[in-house]
Amino acid sequence: MSAAPVLVAQGLVGGYVPEVDILRGCTLTASDGEVVVVIGPNGAGKSTLAKAIFGLITLREGTVTLRGDDITGAAPHQVTSKGMSYVPQVANVFGSLTVQENLEIGGVLRRNLMRERMDAMMSLFPRLGERRRQRAGTLSGGERQMLAMARALMPDPSVLLLDEPSAGLAPRAVGEVFDTVAEINAAGVTIVMIEQNARRALALADRGYVLEGGQNRFEGPGPSLLTDPQVAELYLGGAGAGERPEPPPRVGS
Amino acid sequence: MEEFLNTSINGLSSGAIYALGAIGLSLVYGILKLVNFAHGDFMTLGGYVAFAVNVSAGMPLVVAFLAALVVVAALGVALEVAIWRPMRRKGAGVMQLLLLSIGLAFVIRNLILFQWSGATRSLDVDQFQAWNPFGDVVITRIQVIVIVTAGVVLVGVAVMLRSTLIGKSMRALSDSFDLAEVSGVNTRRIVLYTWVLAGSLAGLAGVLAAVYTTLTPNTGWFLLLSIFAAVVLGGIGNAYGALVGGIVLGLAQEWSTMVIQPTYKEAVGFVVLILVLLVRPQGIFGQARTL
């Protein structure tokens, strides 16, 4: 990759309680405009990695830099103000607020851009426009995920950190989420995506990381990880090993 | 009919006081997961500050209102900085915070007792001036003060929560603190604003309670039970719910006096609470949580 690294997480060690490390020296870099995917078995520390990058857990070792700025230990709202947004896996919308209010909270750091960004989100996610005044708690799973992404995109970030955006969604909604991620990336946003749905995610990825036990196990270009027999055996389900990967989802259907 | 109107006026007056107390209690719980047992004593303190300004210093009632708002809001902020924030940082859970607030309630109450003694006090308002709009319907001066003041403030607070970015941020925090934080909301600042709002509303409720009845060091503590009921009735953590819950509770308590002894009116409040929760366990405005 020739582009400069935007996000660099180096040697992360930490967890939720003292003395128990979930991450044991994780490393991740993402360059401008890339889609980077992190896969791995349950309990590998994937979500913890996302939280650590975003300053939601205290690191015992390691550094996180965003465009050369050290953001290790910064408060989450400071990370957001530096141009990285995060979509958590669960509880990622404000259920008692309307769709529009959710977006306003997302845009709280860029109040002068509020109108413009709101319009941009409504055209990127037309279905949210139709449901503007509806409470987020009443949306379907897929719509909720769209709203969560729209909320995160409100401050016009350069990096979007997604924690399992396809978890718990109906198959059709999963396709829509991946299409949208590709569309957001095509608009120039660097994507770091944690995923369970390894096959589809890697098909979309420029580069992928396989995490195990809080450490990097494999890394490489997305398609090559997909065809790597060892990765396939371990994480993509043995039956699929050696099969040709499915083609990347079409953008903007 | 006249009896109904009279009890409704009484119910609106006490309901307005409940509502003012309940909004702050509910927001603080929703945002900080703190069941603040000291909230009633915040109200009492508001009443005594007003007493000091209005009676001891002989200043007008309006000045007393403002002084109570400022002092109790400042107390809310000071306690957040001195106690609650450090406790949360150390990972204190709901139970530790709750017990701490009970202790704090006793400290505030006893300081009040120390400063002003346990004597029953009242503010300098004409308790007996009343009007007869028609028939046997009576509305007293103090009821007008309570209903008008509370009405204006409650509408203002509702508009603030609905339309301003600070109000929306407060509701967002109450919904999901972590998500608000990652969305870029400066949660520390919004928490301080919440204490300012909760404290000033509690102070105002305390002054109105002192205007409406009398003031003792136990005034707020005794009101707190009904205020908790109002919070649960409206849906815990929901500010609009607390507002409506307070007024519904006040009305239900007073209406009940048409058929049963007034002594039982507080119990009636809880019967209403139980009946509503049987039908809507999440409260009137609360949302059923499935995840």
XYZ file of C-alpha atoms in Angstrom:
544
model
C 0.000 0.000 0.000
C 1.454 3.315 -1.038
C -1.012 5.579 0.826
C 0.079 6.961 4.201
C -1.234 5.154 7.275
C -4.158 7.021 8.829
C -4.742 4.857 11.842
C -1.948 2.993 13.613
C -2.571 0.865 16.683
C 0.687 -0.562 17.975
C 1.213 -3.315 20.548
C -2.082 -2.870 22.406
C -2.299 -4.583 25.793
C -5.361 -4.168 28.010
C -8.790 -5.370 29.086
C -11.835 -4.446 31.122
C -10.557 -5.235 34.616
C -7.083 -4.884 36.106
C -4.771 -7.886 35.722
C -6.857 -9.524 32.992
C -5.548 -8.716 29.523
C -7.884 -9.423 26.629
C -5.579 -7.764 24.119
C -2.029 -9.087 24.218
C -0.031 -7.040 21.823
C -2.515 -6.399 19.017
C -1.404 -4.290 16.084
C -3.462 -2.757 13.307
C -2.847 -0.133 10.651
C -5.213 1.367 8.120
C -4.162 3.539 5.189
C -6.110 6.305 3.541
C -9.133 4.985 1.688
C -8.654 1.341 2.690
C -11.192 -1.163 3.949
C -9.536 -3.104 6.759
C -11.386 -6.088 8.197
C -10.688 -7.843 11.487
C -11.988 -11.397 11.876
C -11.371 -14.103 14.428
C -13.174 -16.591 16.644
C -15.429 -15.582 19.533
C -13.435 -14.234 22.433
C -10.456 -13.308 20.258
C -10.730 -9.705 21.428
C -12.142 -8.195 18.231
C -14.672 -5.883 19.893
C -12.178 -5.113 22.629
C -9.729 -4.007 19.954
C -12.332 -1.610 18.549
C -13.011 -0.207 22.023
C -9.307 0.132 22.746
C -8.726 2.032 19.511
C -11.571 4.370 20.422
C -10.379 5.035 23.966
C -13.234 3.187 25.658
C -10.958 0.968 27.699
C -7.738 1.844 29.454
C -4.654 0.419 27.784
C -1.782 -0.871 29.851
C 0.595 -0.790 26.904
C 0.631 0.353 23.330
C -0.220 3.483 21.381
C -2.945 4.565 19.005
C -2.278 7.360 16.524
C -4.678 8.991 14.090
C -2.930 10.891 11.254
C 0.167 11.077 13.426
C -1.764 12.474 16.430
C -1.384 10.378 19.569
C -4.923 9.537 20.712
C -3.963 6.874 23.271
C -6.159 7.374 26.325
C -8.062 10.315 24.801
C -11.720 10.703 25.759
C -14.084 9.251 23.137
C -15.529 12.644 22.211
C -12.007 13.902 21.540
C -11.344 10.962 19.241
C -14.561 11.776 17.394
C -13.530 15.402 17.045
C -10.259 14.295 15.442
C -12.117 12.593 12.637
C -12.783 8.993 13.632
C -16.300 7.692 14.312
C -17.343 4.446 15.935
C -20.430 2.298 15.546
C -20.760 -0.125 18.488
C -22.161 -3.591 17.928
C -25.142 -3.273 20.272
C -27.101 -0.313 21.614
C -25.898 1.783 18.693
C -28.917 4.081 18.364
C -30.756 6.231 20.903
C -34.024 4.305 21.058
C -36.168 6.995 22.667
C -34.953 9.737 20.327
C -36.334 10.253 16.830
C -34.270 9.436 13.750
C -33.585 13.119 13.236
C -32.589 13.656 16.869
C -30.186 10.706 16.625
C -28.485 12.415 13.700
C -28.388 15.754 15.526
C -26.576 14.118 18.432
C -24.171 12.602 15.904
C -23.508 16.065 14.498
C -23.059 17.756 17.844
C -19.357 18.389 17.157
C -19.979 19.968 13.752
C -22.938 22.181 14.398
C -22.117 24.461 11.466
C -22.319 21.484 9.087
C -25.561 20.136 10.594
C -27.952 20.955 7.685
C -25.575 19.876 4.990
C -24.617 16.581 6.659
C -28.238 15.820 7.539
C -29.210 16.223 3.875
C -26.259 14.067 2.809
C -27.363 11.295 5.211
C -30.959 11.473 4.040
C -29.856 10.973 0.438
C -27.398 8.198 1.352
C -30.131 6.480 3.411
C -33.464 7.448 1.824
C -35.358 5.168 4.179
C -34.203 7.233 7.160
C -35.617 10.318 5.450
C -39.040 8.673 5.339
C -38.784 7.866 9.042
C -37.352 11.163 10.218
C -39.850 11.739 13.008
C -40.082 8.110 14.081
C -38.433 6.917 17.279
C -35.286 4.922 16.614
C -36.547 2.187 18.961
C -39.314 1.361 16.512
C -37.034 0.787 13.504
C -36.239 -2.655 12.061
C -32.799 -4.183 12.657
C -31.508 -3.181 9.239
C -32.864 0.365 9.519
C -31.297 0.670 12.947
C -27.906 -0.305 11.576
C -28.323 2.280 8.813
C -29.187 4.918 11.404
C -26.193 3.897 13.513
C -23.896 4.367 10.530
C -25.568 7.644 9.549
C -25.168 8.932 13.103
C -21.468 8.066 13.008
C -21.059 9.770 9.609
C -22.655 13.044 10.747
C -19.366 14.667 11.839
C -17.888 13.842 8.395
C -15.175 11.502 9.727
C -12.205 10.299 7.707
C -12.151 6.929 9.501
C -15.202 4.829 10.365
C -14.789 2.039 12.917
C -17.584 -0.559 12.640
C -18.094 -3.312 15.201
C -19.914 -6.240 13.571
C -22.397 -4.214 11.539
C -24.061 -7.366 10.175
C -24.594 -9.098 13.548
C -28.151 -10.258 14.119
C -29.522 -8.971 10.809
C -31.742 -10.741 8.309
C -29.787 -11.993 5.246
C -31.144 -9.270 2.972
C -30.259 -6.555 5.457
C -26.743 -8.014 5.722
C -26.290 -7.479 1.982
C -27.529 -3.914 2.285
C -25.132 -3.177 5.123
C -22.121 -4.427 3.146
C -23.263 -2.500 0.057
C -23.526 0.631 2.166
C -20.094 0.104 3.681
C -18.649 -0.165 0.156
C -20.515 2.989 -0.837
C -19.206 4.929 2.183
C -15.685 3.747 1.391
C -16.080 4.804 -2.246
C -16.803 8.308 -0.946
C -13.308 8.350 0.555
C -13.870 7.192 4.139
C -11.329 4.722 5.513
C -13.156 1.737 7.008
C -12.028 -0.488 9.868
C -14.591 -3.244 10.294
C -14.790 -5.993 12.888
C -16.846 -8.878 11.454
C -18.168 -12.341 12.215
C -19.379 -12.756 8.676
C -15.774 -13.325 7.606
C -16.390 -14.459 4.043
C -18.418 -11.451 2.917
C -16.308 -8.999 4.878
C -12.991 -10.254 3.518
C -14.369 -10.150 -0.009
C -14.832 -6.426 0.517
C -11.533 -5.851 2.290
C -8.317 -4.385 0.966
C -6.557 -5.967 3.907
C -7.603 -8.294 6.653
C -6.405 -9.276 10.096
C -7.149 -12.525 11.850
C -7.124 -12.174 15.611
C -6.763 -14.988 18.088
C -6.246 -14.787 21.836
C -5.747 -11.035 21.659
C -2.900 -11.276 19.173
C -2.505 -10.986 15.401
C -2.539 -14.488 13.928
C -2.588 -13.746 10.200
C -2.699 -10.619 8.125
C -2.710 -9.848 4.441
C -4.776 -8.658 1.481
C -8.446 -9.604 1.915
C -8.846 -11.977 -1.040
C -5.638 -13.832 -0.235
C -6.775 -14.417 3.348
C -10.014 -15.785 1.944
C -8.163 -18.395 -0.085
C -5.511 -19.147 2.514
C -6.206 -22.755 3.444
C -5.104 -22.305 7.041
C -7.373 -19.305 7.614
C -10.190 -21.012 5.794
C -9.863 -24.120 7.885
C -9.813 -22.224 11.150
C -12.188 -19.345 10.671
C -14.247 -19.682 7.563
C -15.635 -23.098 8.376
C -13.820 -26.211 7.197
C -16.368 -27.138 4.536
C -15.710 -23.945 2.615
C -11.956 -24.360 2.561
C -10.429 -24.138 -0.863
C -13.679 -22.946 -2.434
C -13.561 -19.892 -4.630
C -14.572 -16.803 -2.667
C -17.888 -15.282 -3.605
C -17.557 -12.106 -5.648
C -17.641 -8.815 -3.765
C -21.137 -7.391 -3.426
C -22.155 -4.892 -6.080
C -22.078 -1.297 -4.982
C -25.162 0.887 -4.877
C -27.809 -1.580 -5.983
C -68.965 19.303 40.595
C -67.618 22.057 42.824
C -66.023 19.477 45.051
C -64.428 17.938 41.978
C -63.047 21.301 40.878
C -61.716 22.085 44.345
C -59.969 18.750 44.694
C -58.595 19.175 41.165
C -57.078 22.538 42.126
C -55.534 20.948 45.216
C -54.303 18.024 43.128
C -52.732 20.265 40.514
C -50.914 22.189 43.239
C -49.374 19.178 44.923
C -48.930 17.436 41.551
C -46.952 20.419 40.263
C -44.606 20.169 43.241
C -44.186 16.412 42.690
C -43.522 17.016 39.004
C -40.816 19.600 39.671
C -39.079 17.223 42.058
C -39.583 14.177 39.853
C -38.011 15.570 36.661
C -34.610 16.077 38.266
C -34.739 12.771 40.132
C -35.635 10.919 36.947
C -32.995 12.611 34.772
C -30.269 12.003 37.341
C -31.261 8.346 37.571
C -31.517 7.965 33.806
C -28.143 9.539 33.137
C -26.025 8.510 36.115
C -27.909 5.433 37.371
C -28.000 7.236 40.705
C -31.126 6.796 42.835
C -30.649 10.050 44.691
C -32.221 9.746 48.109
C -30.785 13.173 48.937
C -33.095 14.740 46.342
C -35.812 15.342 48.936
C -33.329 17.110 51.166
C -32.222 19.248 48.207
C -35.856 20.396 48.185
C -35.867 21.042 51.927
C -32.685 23.085 51.605
C -34.352 25.153 48.871
C -37.210 25.845 51.267
C -34.860 26.974 54.043
C -32.778 29.169 51.765
C -36.019 30.858 50.763
C -36.940 31.158 54.452
C -33.577 32.798 55.234
C -33.968 35.301 52.407
C -37.695 35.945 52.683
C -38.256 35.866 56.446
C -34.884 36.302 58.205
C -33.606 38.930 55.736
C -37.053 40.273 54.894
C -36.588 40.302 51.140
C -39.336 39.751 48.551
C -40.503 36.234 47.717
C -39.150 36.458 44.149
C -35.623 37.007 45.466
C -36.122 34.022 47.779
C -37.110 31.837 44.801
C -34.018 32.829 42.853
C -31.704 32.344 45.840
C -33.080 28.841 46.423
C -32.586 27.916 42.756
C -28.996 29.131 42.737
C -27.979 27.572 46.059
C -29.435 24.128 45.358
C -28.115 24.069 41.772
C -24.666 24.946 43.149
C -24.974 22.158 45.721
C -25.849 19.703 42.950
C -22.777 20.691 40.945
C -20.510 20.691 44.010
C -21.596 17.178 45.024
C -21.101 15.921 41.466
C -17.541 17.212 41.416
C -16.683 16.240 45.009
C -18.468 12.884 45.337
C -20.329 11.398 42.393
C -17.737 11.840 39.656
C -14.861 10.373 41.724
C -17.143 7.530 42.858
C -18.123 6.662 39.296
C -14.494 6.787 38.216
C -13.726 4.226 40.895
C -16.424 2.034 39.411
C -19.066 2.396 42.139
C -22.240 0.479 41.289
C -25.906 1.375 41.718
C -25.945 0.029 45.276
C -22.906 1.965 46.519
C -24.223 5.182 44.987
C -27.664 4.600 46.500
C -26.308 4.021 49.999
C -24.074 7.044 49.678
C -27.055 9.185 48.711
C -28.991 7.983 51.762
C -26.067 9.007 53.973
C -25.872 12.329 52.203
C -29.595 12.840 52.796
C -29.065 12.485 56.550
C -26.088 14.834 56.504
C -27.997 17.576 54.668
C -31.075 17.143 56.860
C -29.085 17.328 60.082
C -27.141 20.355 58.915
C -30.497 22.012 58.250
C -31.661 20.992 61.710
C -28.449 22.405 63.179
C -28.778 25.732 61.375
C -32.527 26.344 61.544
C -33.731 24.025 64.370
C -36.665 21.675 64.007
C -39.334 24.343 64.446
C -42.081 24.580 61.861
C -41.500 27.590 59.640
C -43.488 29.304 56.968
C -42.717 31.895 54.341
C -44.076 35.392 54.320
C -47.134 34.843 52.131
C -50.784 35.451 52.855
C -52.054 31.919 53.464
C -55.686 32.933 53.654
C -56.291 35.207 50.712
C -58.581 33.376 48.319
C -60.931 33.925 45.428
C -64.337 32.513 44.633
C -64.619 32.325 40.851
C -68.123 30.818 41.136
C -70.267 28.764 43.477
C -68.276 27.076 46.206
C -65.114 26.851 44.104
C -62.230 28.335 46.048
C -58.736 29.057 44.844
C -56.213 30.463 47.256
C -53.388 32.876 46.575
C -50.780 30.257 47.398
C -52.363 27.802 44.971
C -52.137 30.427 42.251
C -48.469 30.999 43.077
C -47.716 27.261 43.006
C -49.672 26.403 39.863
C -48.537 29.408 37.823
C -44.859 29.189 38.804
C -44.683 25.440 38.326
C -46.696 25.624 35.088
C -44.385 28.182 33.508
C -41.242 26.347 34.605
C -42.521 22.901 33.569
C -43.477 24.139 30.090
C -40.065 25.782 29.820
C -38.284 22.574 30.835
C -40.355 20.467 28.423
C -39.529 22.834 25.549
C -35.870 22.827 26.554
C -35.731 19.017 26.568
C -37.553 18.749 23.271
C -35.966 21.470 21.183
C -32.523 22.467 22.378
C -29.355 20.554 21.668
C -28.568 20.477 25.399
C -31.994 18.974 26.119
C -31.595 16.406 23.359
C -28.123 15.576 24.652
C -29.573 15.011 28.138
C -32.162 12.618 26.724
C -29.457 10.919 24.645
C -27.299 10.428 27.740
C -30.254 9.036 29.615
C -30.844 6.605 26.764
C -27.229 5.438 26.399
C -24.362 7.198 28.128
C -21.625 5.378 26.196
C -23.182 5.958 22.805
C -23.571 9.677 23.565
C -19.926 9.774 24.484
C -18.731 8.115 21.270
C -21.062 10.371 19.276
C -18.983 13.309 20.410
C -21.192 14.635 23.206
C -19.126 16.196 25.978
C -20.783 14.032 28.601
C -19.015 15.608 31.560
C -20.468 18.998 30.669
C -23.965 17.651 30.033
C -23.859 15.867 33.411
C -23.065 19.198 35.101
C -25.951 20.870 33.244
C -28.185 18.033 34.405
C -27.228 18.730 38.018
C -27.909 22.427 37.512
C -31.355 21.570 36.138
C -32.138 18.904 38.752
C -30.864 21.101 41.586
C -32.709 24.229 40.569
C -35.962 22.343 39.996
C -35.590 20.655 43.395
C -34.899 24.034 45.010
C -37.963 25.497 43.345
C -40.097 22.522 44.398
C -38.900 23.022 47.973
C -39.839 26.695 48.004
C -43.242 25.925 46.509
C -43.790 23.199 49.090
C -42.907 25.717 51.801
C -45.293 28.261 50.268
C -48.048 25.697 49.901
C -47.823 24.195 53.377
C -45.131 24.705 56.002
C -41.471 23.909 56.330
C -39.718 21.461 58.642
C -36.407 19.640 58.181
C -38.485 16.621 57.066
C -40.532 18.366 54.365
C -38.543 17.047 51.399
C -37.958 13.600 52.863
C -41.718 13.081 53.260
C -42.378 14.310 49.720
C -39.706 12.016 48.303
C -41.822 8.862 48.549
C -44.563 10.337 46.371
C -41.942 11.751 44.023
C -40.379 8.318 43.582
C -43.842 7.011 42.803
C -44.253 9.761 40.200
C -40.922 8.832 38.597
C -41.820 5.147 38.355
C -45.340 5.966 37.184
C -43.989 8.059 34.319
C -41.290 5.587 33.299
C -37.950 5.630 35.095
C -35.418 7.932 33.499
C -37.961 9.657 31.263
C -38.272 13.358 32.057
C -41.630 13.918 30.337
C -42.926 10.842 32.112
C -41.847 12.273 35.477
C -43.723 15.486 34.706
C -46.941 13.700 33.779
C -46.498 11.123 36.552
C -46.236 13.885 39.170
C -49.404 15.609 38.068
C -51.375 12.368 37.679
C -50.298 11.323 41.168
C -51.240 14.684 42.722
C -54.671 14.606 41.096
C -55.323 10.974 42.025
C -54.396 11.623 45.652
C -56.695 14.628 45.971
C -59.588 13.121 44.037
C -59.501 10.139 46.368
C -60.372 12.435 49.270
C -63.882 12.776 47.795
C -64.584 9.171 48.720
C -62.140 8.158 51.435
C -60.349 9.764 54.368
C -57.609 12.250 53.348
C -55.213 10.405 55.687
C -55.033 7.614 53.111
C -54.253 9.785 50.114
C -50.579 8.857 49.995
C -51.516 5.187 49.945
C -53.895 5.967 47.086
C -50.899 7.258 45.146
C -49.295 3.852 45.466
C -52.480 2.002 44.523
C -52.533 4.070 41.317
C -48.874 3.232 40.803
C -49.502 -0.494 41.181
C -52.514 -0.437 38.868
C -50.639 1.436 36.155
C -47.625 -0.850 36.435
C -49.851 -3.930 36.120
C -50.966 -2.659 32.732
C -47.754 -0.904 31.645
C -44.786 -2.292 33.600
C -42.477 0.225 31.917
C -44.524 3.204 33.193
C -46.660 5.623 31.197
C -43.889 6.966 28.963
C -41.238 4.303 29.468
C -40.235 2.005 26.663
C -40.292 -1.721 26.977
C -36.698 -2.831 26.737
C -36.142 -6.011 24.850
C -32.391 -5.843 24.363
